[in-house]
Amino acid sequence: MNIELLEELLAAESAWRKKEIADLILISEGNDNPPVILKSILLQLYAHWEGLIKRSAKLYLRYIKERNHKFHEVELNFKALVVKNIIAECIKNQNSLHLANEMNIIQKLELENLKYAVGINVDNDQDNSIIDTESNLTPEVLRKILNVIGLTYRQEYEAKSSYLDKNFLHRRHTIAHGSKIENDESFCLDIVTILNLRKLVFSILDIIIDEILEYAINGFYLVDNKDKLEQYLQQQKSRIQAVFSEL
């Protein structure tokens, strides 16, 4: 996978999801926004929130894997993924009475030509071995995923975490579990709320996808580019603040 293909795949993933939500909103507005459609939009918005994060992160990990970098060249989070994979192989035979697996780990980590290689199945949505949304992509789970792929969890995301928990994730959880909400005055769901949530959710997703591309293009996942990464993060700070000032 080259950078052009990565960009194409990420753009396509985002586009069809945005279109699907836009189509549902048009249907809702054309029918005076019935509650049943608003609930469906909220559920689908969550599905794309979780799906796009998982898919984008996996594509990024696959891109890095195909660069064939050596273990010592990549940042600490990627080294940790390699070690996790090696240890997982060892655990499969944890009842063994000898130390062959443990010694194999040490030998692999001591090899100077050890490659960064992590098995990642982009097309298997049920594979949670590396990117695990825990079927409930809260701000805290998002933080963990960004940490796995080496991206920064922004202060702006944290500032919106309570809003997302209350107005997005809690409502999604309630609807998904079949609770009747039509007569619950504390559960207000209208088209304005839906539109605001869509804007916030896709703003965060757009920023993360843009950053994945920048990290891939500039090799910010490599130890040698740490200083360049710091410069980029500073430059990006004001842009993200501007985006969130409109939300």
mmCIF file with all atom_site columns, C-alpha atoms in Angstrom, residues 34-239:
data_model
loop_
_atom_site.group_PDB
_atom_site.id
_atom_site.type_symbol
_atom_site.label_atom_id
_atom_site.label_alt_id
_atom_site.label_comp_id
_atom_site.label_asym_id
_atom_site.label_entity_id
_atom_site.label_seq_id
_atom_site.pdbx_PDB_ins_code
_atom_site.Cartn_x
_atom_site.Cartn_y
_atom_site.Cartn_z
_atom_site.occupancy
_atom_site.B_iso_or_equiv
_atom_site.pdbx_formal_charge
_atom_site.auth_seq_id
_atom_site.auth_comp_id
_atom_site.auth_asym_id
_atom_site.auth_atom_id
_atom_site.pdbx_PDB_model_num
ATOM 1   C CA . PRO A 1 34  ? -40.399 11.396  13.365 1.00 0.00 ? 34  PRO A CA 1
ATOM 2   C CA . PRO A 1 35  ? -38.730 10.005  16.539 1.00 0.00 ? 35  PRO A CA 1
ATOM 3   C CA . VAL A 1 36  ? -38.217 6.574   15.018 1.00 0.00 ? 36  VAL A CA 1
ATOM 4   C CA . ILE A 1 37  ? -36.040 8.006   12.235 1.00 0.00 ? 37  ILE A CA 1
ATOM 5   C CA . LEU A 1 38  ? -34.139 10.273  14.619 1.00 0.00 ? 38  LEU A CA 1
ATOM 6   C CA . LYS A 1 39  ? -33.323 7.244   16.748 1.00 0.00 ? 39  LYS A CA 1
ATOM 7   C CA . SER A 1 40  ? -32.159 5.374   13.651 1.00 0.00 ? 40  SER A CA 1
ATOM 8   C CA . ILE A 1 41  ? -29.894 8.265   12.677 1.00 0.00 ? 41  ILE A CA 1
ATOM 9   C CA . LEU A 1 42  ? -28.322 8.328   16.137 1.00 0.00 ? 42  LEU A CA 1
ATOM 10  C CA . LEU A 1 43  ? -27.652 4.587   16.029 1.00 0.00 ? 43  LEU A CA 1
ATOM 11  C CA . GLN A 1 44  ? -26.145 4.832   12.549 1.00 0.00 ? 44  GLN A CA 1
ATOM 12  C CA . LEU A 1 45  ? -24.040 7.850   13.517 1.00 0.00 ? 45  LEU A CA 1
ATOM 13  C CA . TYR A 1 46  ? -22.564 5.818   16.357 1.00 0.00 ? 46  TYR A CA 1
ATOM 14  C CA . ALA A 1 47  ? -21.941 2.873   14.011 1.00 0.00 ? 47  ALA A CA 1
ATOM 15  C CA . HIS A 1 48  ? -19.919 5.124   11.719 1.00 0.00 ? 48  HIS A CA 1
ATOM 16  C CA . TRP A 1 49  ? -18.121 6.765   14.649 1.00 0.00 ? 49  TRP A CA 1
ATOM 17  C CA . GLU A 1 50  ? -16.891 3.362   15.794 1.00 0.00 ? 50  GLU A CA 1
ATOM 18  C CA . GLY A 1 51  ? -16.457 1.875   12.326 1.00 0.00 ? 51  GLY A CA 1
ATOM 19  C CA . LEU A 1 52  ? -14.426 4.714   10.854 1.00 0.00 ? 52  LEU A CA 1
ATOM 20  C CA . ILE A 1 53  ? -12.065 4.894   13.833 1.00 0.00 ? 53  ILE A CA 1
ATOM 21  C CA . LYS A 1 54  ? -11.425 1.142   13.711 1.00 0.00 ? 54  LYS A CA 1
ATOM 22  C CA . ARG A 1 55  ? -11.014 1.006   9.941  1.00 0.00 ? 55  ARG A CA 1
ATOM 23  C CA . SER A 1 56  ? -8.755  4.076   9.732  1.00 0.00 ? 56  SER A CA 1
ATOM 24  C CA . ALA A 1 57  ? -6.497  2.890   12.536 1.00 0.00 ? 57  ALA A CA 1
ATOM 25  C CA . LYS A 1 58  ? -6.136  -0.538  10.932 1.00 0.00 ? 58  LYS A CA 1
ATOM 26  C CA . LEU A 1 59  ? -5.324  0.950   7.524  1.00 0.00 ? 59  LEU A CA 1
ATOM 27  C CA . TYR A 1 60  ? -2.626  3.100   9.119  1.00 0.00 ? 60  TYR A CA 1
ATOM 28  C CA . LEU A 1 61  ? -1.073  0.116   10.909 1.00 0.00 ? 61  LEU A CA 1
ATOM 29  C CA . ARG A 1 62  ? -1.137  -1.880  7.685  1.00 0.00 ? 62  ARG A CA 1
ATOM 30  C CA . TYR A 1 63  ? 0.550   0.988   5.827  1.00 0.00 ? 63  TYR A CA 1
ATOM 31  C CA . ILE A 1 64  ? 3.380   1.106   8.376  1.00 0.00 ? 64  ILE A CA 1
ATOM 32  C CA . LYS A 1 65  ? 3.784   -2.664  8.365  1.00 0.00 ? 65  LYS A CA 1
ATOM 33  C CA . GLU A 1 66  ? 4.269   -2.646  4.595  1.00 0.00 ? 66  GLU A CA 1
ATOM 34  C CA . ARG A 1 67  ? 7.112   -0.123  4.891  1.00 0.00 ? 67  ARG A CA 1
ATOM 35  C CA . ASN A 1 68  ? 9.296   -2.944  6.316  1.00 0.00 ? 68  ASN A CA 1
ATOM 36  C CA . HIS A 1 69  ? 11.012  -0.784  8.914  1.00 0.00 ? 69  HIS A CA 1
ATOM 37  C CA . LYS A 1 70  ? 13.311  -2.314  11.494 1.00 0.00 ? 70  LYS A CA 1
ATOM 38  C CA . PHE A 1 71  ? 12.180  -2.656  15.092 1.00 0.00 ? 71  PHE A CA 1
ATOM 39  C CA . HIS A 1 72  ? 14.555  0.009   16.413 1.00 0.00 ? 72  HIS A CA 1
ATOM 40  C CA . GLU A 1 73  ? 13.380  2.570   13.840 1.00 0.00 ? 73  GLU A CA 1
ATOM 41  C CA . VAL A 1 74  ? 9.755   2.866   14.961 1.00 0.00 ? 74  VAL A CA 1
ATOM 42  C CA . GLU A 1 75  ? 8.317   4.740   17.917 1.00 0.00 ? 75  GLU A CA 1
ATOM 43  C CA . LEU A 1 76  ? 7.727   3.118   21.287 1.00 0.00 ? 76  LEU A CA 1
ATOM 44  C CA . ASN A 1 77  ? 4.027   2.341   20.776 1.00 0.00 ? 77  ASN A CA 1
ATOM 45  C CA . PHE A 1 78  ? 4.839   0.313   17.650 1.00 0.00 ? 78  PHE A CA 1
ATOM 46  C CA . LYS A 1 79  ? 7.651   -1.531  19.446 1.00 0.00 ? 79  LYS A CA 1
ATOM 47  C CA . ALA A 1 80  ? 5.092   -2.399  22.116 1.00 0.00 ? 80  ALA A CA 1
ATOM 48  C CA . LEU A 1 81  ? 2.790   -3.914  19.470 1.00 0.00 ? 81  LEU A CA 1
ATOM 49  C CA . VAL A 1 82  ? 5.585   -6.162  18.221 1.00 0.00 ? 82  VAL A CA 1
ATOM 50  C CA . VAL A 1 83  ? 6.429   -7.283  21.751 1.00 0.00 ? 83  VAL A CA 1
ATOM 51  C CA . LYS A 1 84  ? 2.738   -7.944  22.443 1.00 0.00 ? 84  LYS A CA 1
ATOM 52  C CA . ASN A 1 85  ? 2.528   -10.227 19.406 1.00 0.00 ? 85  ASN A CA 1
ATOM 53  C CA . ILE A 1 86  ? 5.651   -12.148 20.388 1.00 0.00 ? 86  ILE A CA 1
ATOM 54  C CA . ILE A 1 87  ? 4.466   -12.592 23.965 1.00 0.00 ? 87  ILE A CA 1
ATOM 55  C CA . ALA A 1 88  ? 1.038   -13.735 22.746 1.00 0.00 ? 88  ALA A CA 1
ATOM 56  C CA . GLU A 1 89  ? 2.751   -16.582 20.889 1.00 0.00 ? 89  GLU A CA 1
ATOM 57  C CA . CYS A 1 90  ? 4.563   -17.526 24.060 1.00 0.00 ? 90  CYS A CA 1
ATOM 58  C CA . ILE A 1 91  ? 1.378   -17.546 26.154 1.00 0.00 ? 91  ILE A CA 1
ATOM 59  C CA . LYS A 1 92  ? -0.163  -20.129 23.819 1.00 0.00 ? 92  LYS A CA 1
ATOM 60  C CA . ASN A 1 93  ? 2.250   -22.632 25.344 1.00 0.00 ? 93  ASN A CA 1
ATOM 61  C CA . GLN A 1 94  ? 2.331   -21.251 28.885 1.00 0.00 ? 94  GLN A CA 1
ATOM 62  C CA . ASN A 1 95  ? 1.958   -24.707 30.458 1.00 0.00 ? 95  ASN A CA 1
ATOM 63  C CA . SER A 1 96  ? 5.163   -25.940 28.895 1.00 0.00 ? 96  SER A CA 1
ATOM 64  C CA . LEU A 1 97  ? 7.788   -27.160 31.399 1.00 0.00 ? 97  LEU A CA 1
ATOM 65  C CA . HIS A 1 98  ? 10.693  -25.748 29.416 1.00 0.00 ? 98  HIS A CA 1
ATOM 66  C CA . LEU A 1 99  ? 11.740  -22.199 28.525 1.00 0.00 ? 99  LEU A CA 1
ATOM 67  C CA . ALA A 1 100 ? 11.993  -22.518 24.743 1.00 0.00 ? 100 ALA A CA 1
ATOM 68  C CA . ASN A 1 101 ? 9.291   -19.929 24.071 1.00 0.00 ? 101 ASN A CA 1
ATOM 69  C CA . GLU A 1 102 ? 10.683  -17.454 26.583 1.00 0.00 ? 102 GLU A CA 1
ATOM 70  C CA . MET A 1 103 ? 14.170  -17.790 25.132 1.00 0.00 ? 103 MET A CA 1
ATOM 71  C CA . ASN A 1 104 ? 12.704  -17.310 21.662 1.00 0.00 ? 104 ASN A CA 1
ATOM 72  C CA . ILE A 1 105 ? 11.285  -13.965 22.760 1.00 0.00 ? 105 ILE A CA 1
ATOM 73  C CA . ILE A 1 106 ? 14.665  -12.794 24.010 1.00 0.00 ? 106 ILE A CA 1
ATOM 74  C CA . GLN A 1 107 ? 16.395  -13.938 20.828 1.00 0.00 ? 107 GLN A CA 1
ATOM 75  C CA . LYS A 1 108 ? 13.902  -12.114 18.626 1.00 0.00 ? 108 LYS A CA 1
ATOM 76  C CA . LEU A 1 109 ? 14.177  -8.859  20.564 1.00 0.00 ? 109 LEU A CA 1
ATOM 77  C CA . GLU A 1 110 ? 17.971  -8.978  20.509 1.00 0.00 ? 110 GLU A CA 1
ATOM 78  C CA . LEU A 1 111 ? 18.190  -9.337  16.728 1.00 0.00 ? 111 LEU A CA 1
ATOM 79  C CA . GLU A 1 112 ? 19.434  -6.097  15.171 1.00 0.00 ? 112 GLU A CA 1
ATOM 80  C CA . ASN A 1 113 ? 17.560  -6.849  11.952 1.00 0.00 ? 113 ASN A CA 1
ATOM 81  C CA . LEU A 1 114 ? 14.235  -7.573  13.671 1.00 0.00 ? 114 LEU A CA 1
ATOM 82  C CA . LYS A 1 115 ? 11.487  -6.040  11.519 1.00 0.00 ? 115 LYS A CA 1
ATOM 83  C CA . TYR A 1 116 ? 8.431   -4.160  12.653 1.00 0.00 ? 116 TYR A CA 1
ATOM 84  C CA . ALA A 1 117 ? 5.724   -6.659  11.762 1.00 0.00 ? 117 ALA A CA 1
ATOM 85  C CA . VAL A 1 118 ? 2.268   -6.761  13.285 1.00 0.00 ? 118 VAL A CA 1
ATOM 86  C CA . GLY A 1 119 ? -0.532  -8.918  11.933 1.00 0.00 ? 119 GLY A CA 1
ATOM 87  C CA . ILE A 1 120 ? -3.475  -6.675  11.102 1.00 0.00 ? 120 ILE A CA 1
ATOM 88  C CA . ASN A 1 121 ? -6.648  -7.817  9.339  1.00 0.00 ? 121 ASN A CA 1
ATOM 89  C CA . VAL A 1 122 ? -8.233  -4.673  7.900  1.00 0.00 ? 122 VAL A CA 1
ATOM 90  C CA . ASP A 1 123 ? -11.223 -6.461  6.387  1.00 0.00 ? 123 ASP A CA 1
ATOM 91  C CA . ASN A 1 124 ? -12.245 -8.382  9.500  1.00 0.00 ? 124 ASN A CA 1
ATOM 92  C CA . ASP A 1 125 ? -14.404 -6.022  11.546 1.00 0.00 ? 125 ASP A CA 1
ATOM 93  C CA . GLN A 1 126 ? -14.616 -8.634  14.305 1.00 0.00 ? 126 GLN A CA 1
ATOM 94  C CA . ASP A 1 127 ? -10.848 -8.636  14.819 1.00 0.00 ? 127 ASP A CA 1
ATOM 95  C CA . ASN A 1 128 ? -10.199 -6.666  18.017 1.00 0.00 ? 128 ASN A CA 1
ATOM 96  C CA . SER A 1 129 ? -6.740  -8.025  18.727 1.00 0.00 ? 129 SER A CA 1
ATOM 97  C CA . ILE A 1 130 ? -5.022  -4.648  18.239 1.00 0.00 ? 130 ILE A CA 1
ATOM 98  C CA . ILE A 1 131 ? -7.718  -2.023  17.656 1.00 0.00 ? 131 ILE A CA 1
ATOM 99  C CA . ASP A 1 132 ? -10.452 -2.704  20.181 1.00 0.00 ? 132 ASP A CA 1
ATOM 100 C CA . THR A 1 133 ? -13.359 -0.261  20.397 1.00 0.00 ? 133 THR A CA 1
ATOM 101 C CA . GLU A 1 134 ? -14.852 -2.426  23.162 1.00 0.00 ? 134 GLU A CA 1
ATOM 102 C CA . SER A 1 135 ? -18.203 -2.091  21.326 1.00 0.00 ? 135 SER A CA 1
ATOM 103 C CA . ASN A 1 136 ? -18.571 1.229   23.118 1.00 0.00 ? 136 ASN A CA 1
ATOM 104 C CA . LEU A 1 137 ? -16.287 3.899   21.691 1.00 0.00 ? 137 LEU A CA 1
ATOM 105 C CA . THR A 1 138 ? -16.239 6.338   24.590 1.00 0.00 ? 138 THR A CA 1
ATOM 106 C CA . PRO A 1 139 ? -13.749 9.221   24.726 1.00 0.00 ? 139 PRO A CA 1
ATOM 107 C CA . GLU A 1 140 ? -11.599 7.105   27.056 1.00 0.00 ? 140 GLU A CA 1
ATOM 108 C CA . VAL A 1 141 ? -11.555 4.179   24.618 1.00 0.00 ? 141 VAL A CA 1
ATOM 109 C CA . LEU A 1 142 ? -10.709 6.618   21.811 1.00 0.00 ? 142 LEU A CA 1
ATOM 110 C CA . ARG A 1 143 ? -7.776  7.831   23.893 1.00 0.00 ? 143 ARG A CA 1
ATOM 111 C CA . LYS A 1 144 ? -6.491  4.254   24.179 1.00 0.00 ? 144 LYS A CA 1
ATOM 112 C CA . ILE A 1 145 ? -6.790  3.629   20.431 1.00 0.00 ? 145 ILE A CA 1
ATOM 113 C CA . LEU A 1 146 ? -4.972  6.846   19.540 1.00 0.00 ? 146 LEU A CA 1
ATOM 114 C CA . ASN A 1 147 ? -2.251  5.866   21.996 1.00 0.00 ? 147 ASN A CA 1
ATOM 115 C CA . VAL A 1 148 ? -1.898  2.487   20.244 1.00 0.00 ? 148 VAL A CA 1
ATOM 116 C CA . ILE A 1 149 ? -1.347  4.119   16.839 1.00 0.00 ? 149 ILE A CA 1
ATOM 117 C CA . GLY A 1 150 ? 0.764   6.965   18.232 1.00 0.00 ? 150 GLY A CA 1
ATOM 118 C CA . LEU A 1 151 ? -1.610  9.904   17.722 1.00 0.00 ? 151 LEU A CA 1
ATOM 119 C CA . THR A 1 152 ? -2.316  12.602  20.294 1.00 0.00 ? 152 THR A CA 1
ATOM 120 C CA . TYR A 1 153 ? -5.575  12.681  22.239 1.00 0.00 ? 153 TYR A CA 1
ATOM 121 C CA . ARG A 1 154 ? -6.320  16.393  22.023 1.00 0.00 ? 154 ARG A CA 1
ATOM 122 C CA . GLN A 1 155 ? -7.464  18.610  24.878 1.00 0.00 ? 155 GLN A CA 1
ATOM 123 C CA . GLU A 1 156 ? -10.335 19.635  22.631 1.00 0.00 ? 156 GLU A CA 1
ATOM 124 C CA . TYR A 1 157 ? -11.591 16.041  22.558 1.00 0.00 ? 157 TYR A CA 1
ATOM 125 C CA . GLU A 1 158 ? -11.430 15.928  26.348 1.00 0.00 ? 158 GLU A CA 1
ATOM 126 C CA . ALA A 1 159 ? -13.383 19.182  26.597 1.00 0.00 ? 159 ALA A CA 1
ATOM 127 C CA . LYS A 1 160 ? -16.214 17.581  24.609 1.00 0.00 ? 160 LYS A CA 1
ATOM 128 C CA . SER A 1 161 ? -16.091 14.220  26.390 1.00 0.00 ? 161 SER A CA 1
ATOM 129 C CA . SER A 1 162 ? -18.948 14.948  28.821 1.00 0.00 ? 162 SER A CA 1
ATOM 130 C CA . TYR A 1 163 ? -21.138 16.212  25.994 1.00 0.00 ? 163 TYR A CA 1
ATOM 131 C CA . LEU A 1 164 ? -20.424 13.089  23.939 1.00 0.00 ? 164 LEU A CA 1
ATOM 132 C CA . ASP A 1 165 ? -21.039 10.780  26.888 1.00 0.00 ? 165 ASP A CA 1
ATOM 133 C CA . LYS A 1 166 ? -24.376 12.373  27.785 1.00 0.00 ? 166 LYS A CA 1
ATOM 134 C CA . ASN A 1 167 ? -25.859 13.362  24.448 1.00 0.00 ? 167 ASN A CA 1
ATOM 135 C CA . PHE A 1 168 ? -24.390 10.736  22.140 1.00 0.00 ? 168 PHE A CA 1
ATOM 136 C CA . LEU A 1 169 ? -23.168 7.590   23.852 1.00 0.00 ? 169 LEU A CA 1
ATOM 137 C CA . HIS A 1 170 ? -25.751 7.395   26.644 1.00 0.00 ? 170 HIS A CA 1
ATOM 138 C CA . ARG A 1 171 ? -28.594 7.967   24.187 1.00 0.00 ? 171 ARG A CA 1
ATOM 139 C CA . ARG A 1 172 ? -27.192 5.407   21.784 1.00 0.00 ? 172 ARG A CA 1
ATOM 140 C CA . HIS A 1 173 ? -26.864 2.892   24.621 1.00 0.00 ? 173 HIS A CA 1
ATOM 141 C CA . THR A 1 174 ? -30.458 3.494   25.736 1.00 0.00 ? 174 THR A CA 1
ATOM 142 C CA . ILE A 1 175 ? -31.894 3.121   22.226 1.00 0.00 ? 175 ILE A CA 1
ATOM 143 C CA . ALA A 1 176 ? -29.733 0.116   21.345 1.00 0.00 ? 176 ALA A CA 1
ATOM 144 C CA . HIS A 1 177 ? -31.008 -1.755  24.404 1.00 0.00 ? 177 HIS A CA 1
ATOM 145 C CA . GLY A 1 178 ? -34.626 -1.280  23.417 1.00 0.00 ? 178 GLY A CA 1
ATOM 146 C CA . SER A 1 179 ? -35.702 1.156   26.106 1.00 0.00 ? 179 SER A CA 1
ATOM 147 C CA . LYS A 1 180 ? -38.899 3.067   25.382 1.00 0.00 ? 180 LYS A CA 1
ATOM 148 C CA . ILE A 1 181 ? -38.084 6.772   25.393 1.00 0.00 ? 181 ILE A CA 1
ATOM 149 C CA . GLU A 1 182 ? -41.021 8.464   23.652 1.00 0.00 ? 182 GLU A CA 1
ATOM 150 C CA . ASN A 1 183 ? -42.688 9.376   26.952 1.00 0.00 ? 183 ASN A CA 1
ATOM 151 C CA . ASP A 1 184 ? -39.477 10.167  28.811 1.00 0.00 ? 184 ASP A CA 1
ATOM 152 C CA . GLU A 1 185 ? -39.204 13.956  29.048 1.00 0.00 ? 185 GLU A CA 1
ATOM 153 C CA . SER A 1 186 ? -35.579 13.686  30.181 1.00 0.00 ? 186 SER A CA 1
ATOM 154 C CA . PHE A 1 187 ? -34.698 12.039  26.871 1.00 0.00 ? 187 PHE A CA 1
ATOM 155 C CA . CYS A 1 188 ? -35.028 14.837  24.348 1.00 0.00 ? 188 CYS A CA 1
ATOM 156 C CA . LEU A 1 189 ? -33.954 13.917  20.825 1.00 0.00 ? 189 LEU A CA 1
ATOM 157 C CA . ASP A 1 190 ? -34.628 16.396  18.044 1.00 0.00 ? 190 ASP A CA 1
ATOM 158 C CA . ILE A 1 191 ? -33.148 17.204  14.658 1.00 0.00 ? 191 ILE A CA 1
ATOM 159 C CA . VAL A 1 192 ? -31.090 20.099  16.056 1.00 0.00 ? 192 VAL A CA 1
ATOM 160 C CA . THR A 1 193 ? -29.385 17.721  18.501 1.00 0.00 ? 193 THR A CA 1
ATOM 161 C CA . ILE A 1 194 ? -28.757 15.239  15.688 1.00 0.00 ? 194 ILE A CA 1
ATOM 162 C CA . LEU A 1 195 ? -27.209 17.911  13.458 1.00 0.00 ? 195 LEU A CA 1
ATOM 163 C CA . ASN A 1 196 ? -24.970 19.151  16.271 1.00 0.00 ? 196 ASN A CA 1
ATOM 164 C CA . LEU A 1 197 ? -23.821 15.631  17.051 1.00 0.00 ? 197 LEU A CA 1
ATOM 165 C CA . ARG A 1 198 ? -23.106 14.904  13.403 1.00 0.00 ? 198 ARG A CA 1
ATOM 166 C CA . LYS A 1 199 ? -20.984 18.047  13.132 1.00 0.00 ? 199 LYS A CA 1
ATOM 167 C CA . LEU A 1 200 ? -18.987 17.220  16.263 1.00 0.00 ? 200 LEU A CA 1
ATOM 168 C CA . VAL A 1 201 ? -18.506 13.526  15.486 1.00 0.00 ? 201 VAL A CA 1
ATOM 169 C CA . PHE A 1 202 ? -17.359 14.051  11.914 1.00 0.00 ? 202 PHE A CA 1
ATOM 170 C CA . SER A 1 203 ? -15.157 17.001  12.903 1.00 0.00 ? 203 SER A CA 1
ATOM 171 C CA . ILE A 1 204 ? -13.244 14.725  15.272 1.00 0.00 ? 204 ILE A CA 1
ATOM 172 C CA . LEU A 1 205 ? -13.099 11.955  12.676 1.00 0.00 ? 205 LEU A CA 1
ATOM 173 C CA . ASP A 1 206 ? -11.875 14.376  9.983  1.00 0.00 ? 206 ASP A CA 1
ATOM 174 C CA . ILE A 1 207 ? -9.075  15.610  12.236 1.00 0.00 ? 207 ILE A CA 1
ATOM 175 C CA . ILE A 1 208 ? -7.965  12.067  13.075 1.00 0.00 ? 208 ILE A CA 1
ATOM 176 C CA . ILE A 1 209 ? -7.995  10.974  9.417  1.00 0.00 ? 209 ILE A CA 1
ATOM 177 C CA . ASP A 1 210 ? -6.043  14.087  8.386  1.00 0.00 ? 210 ASP A CA 1
ATOM 178 C CA . GLU A 1 211 ? -3.484  13.395  11.094 1.00 0.00 ? 211 GLU A CA 1
ATOM 179 C CA . ILE A 1 212 ? -3.133  9.748   10.085 1.00 0.00 ? 212 ILE A CA 1
ATOM 180 C CA . LEU A 1 213 ? -2.270  10.914  6.577  1.00 0.00 ? 213 LEU A CA 1
ATOM 181 C CA . GLU A 1 214 ? 0.213   13.508  7.836  1.00 0.00 ? 214 GLU A CA 1
ATOM 182 C CA . TYR A 1 215 ? 1.869   10.939  10.101 1.00 0.00 ? 215 TYR A CA 1
ATOM 183 C CA . ALA A 1 216 ? 2.123   8.515   7.180  1.00 0.00 ? 216 ALA A CA 1
ATOM 184 C CA . ILE A 1 217 ? 3.412   11.069  4.666  1.00 0.00 ? 217 ILE A CA 1
ATOM 185 C CA . ASN A 1 218 ? 6.026   12.542  7.016  1.00 0.00 ? 218 ASN A CA 1
ATOM 186 C CA . GLY A 1 219 ? 7.001   9.325   8.775  1.00 0.00 ? 219 GLY A CA 1
ATOM 187 C CA . PHE A 1 220 ? 6.089   10.675  12.201 1.00 0.00 ? 220 PHE A CA 1
ATOM 188 C CA . TYR A 1 221 ? 5.910   7.067   13.433 1.00 0.00 ? 221 TYR A CA 1
ATOM 189 C CA . LEU A 1 222 ? 9.716   6.873   13.186 1.00 0.00 ? 222 LEU A CA 1
ATOM 190 C CA . VAL A 1 223 ? 12.060  7.686   16.070 1.00 0.00 ? 223 VAL A CA 1
ATOM 191 C CA . ASP A 1 224 ? 14.252  9.880   13.862 1.00 0.00 ? 224 ASP A CA 1
ATOM 192 C CA . ASN A 1 225 ? 11.332  12.227  13.093 1.00 0.00 ? 225 ASN A CA 1
ATOM 193 C CA . LYS A 1 226 ? 10.417  13.017  16.704 1.00 0.00 ? 226 LYS A CA 1
ATOM 194 C CA . ASP A 1 227 ? 11.494  16.680  16.420 1.00 0.00 ? 227 ASP A CA 1
ATOM 195 C CA . LYS A 1 228 ? 9.517   17.158  13.207 1.00 0.00 ? 228 LYS A CA 1
ATOM 196 C CA . LEU A 1 229 ? 6.485   15.628  14.906 1.00 0.00 ? 229 LEU A CA 1
ATOM 197 C CA . GLU A 1 230 ? 6.696   18.134  17.765 1.00 0.00 ? 230 GLU A CA 1
ATOM 198 C CA . GLN A 1 231 ? 6.740   20.999  15.265 1.00 0.00 ? 231 GLN A CA 1
ATOM 199 C CA . TYR A 1 232 ? 3.726   19.573  13.466 1.00 0.00 ? 232 TYR A CA 1
ATOM 200 C CA . LEU A 1 233 ? 1.756   19.154  16.695 1.00 0.00 ? 233 LEU A CA 1
ATOM 201 C CA . GLN A 1 234 ? 2.352   22.786  17.572 1.00 0.00 ? 234 GLN A CA 1
ATOM 202 C CA . GLN A 1 235 ? 1.270   23.943  14.128 1.00 0.00 ? 235 GLN A CA 1
ATOM 203 C CA . GLN A 1 236 ? -1.812  21.735  14.270 1.00 0.00 ? 236 GLN A CA 1
ATOM 204 C CA . LYS A 1 237 ? -2.865  23.076  17.659 1.00 0.00 ? 237 LYS A CA 1
ATOM 205 C CA . SER A 1 238 ? -4.214  26.406  16.421 1.00 0.00 ? 238 SER A CA 1
ATOM 206 C CA . ARG A 1 239 ? -6.056  24.779  13.508 1.00 0.00 ? 239 ARG A CA 1
#
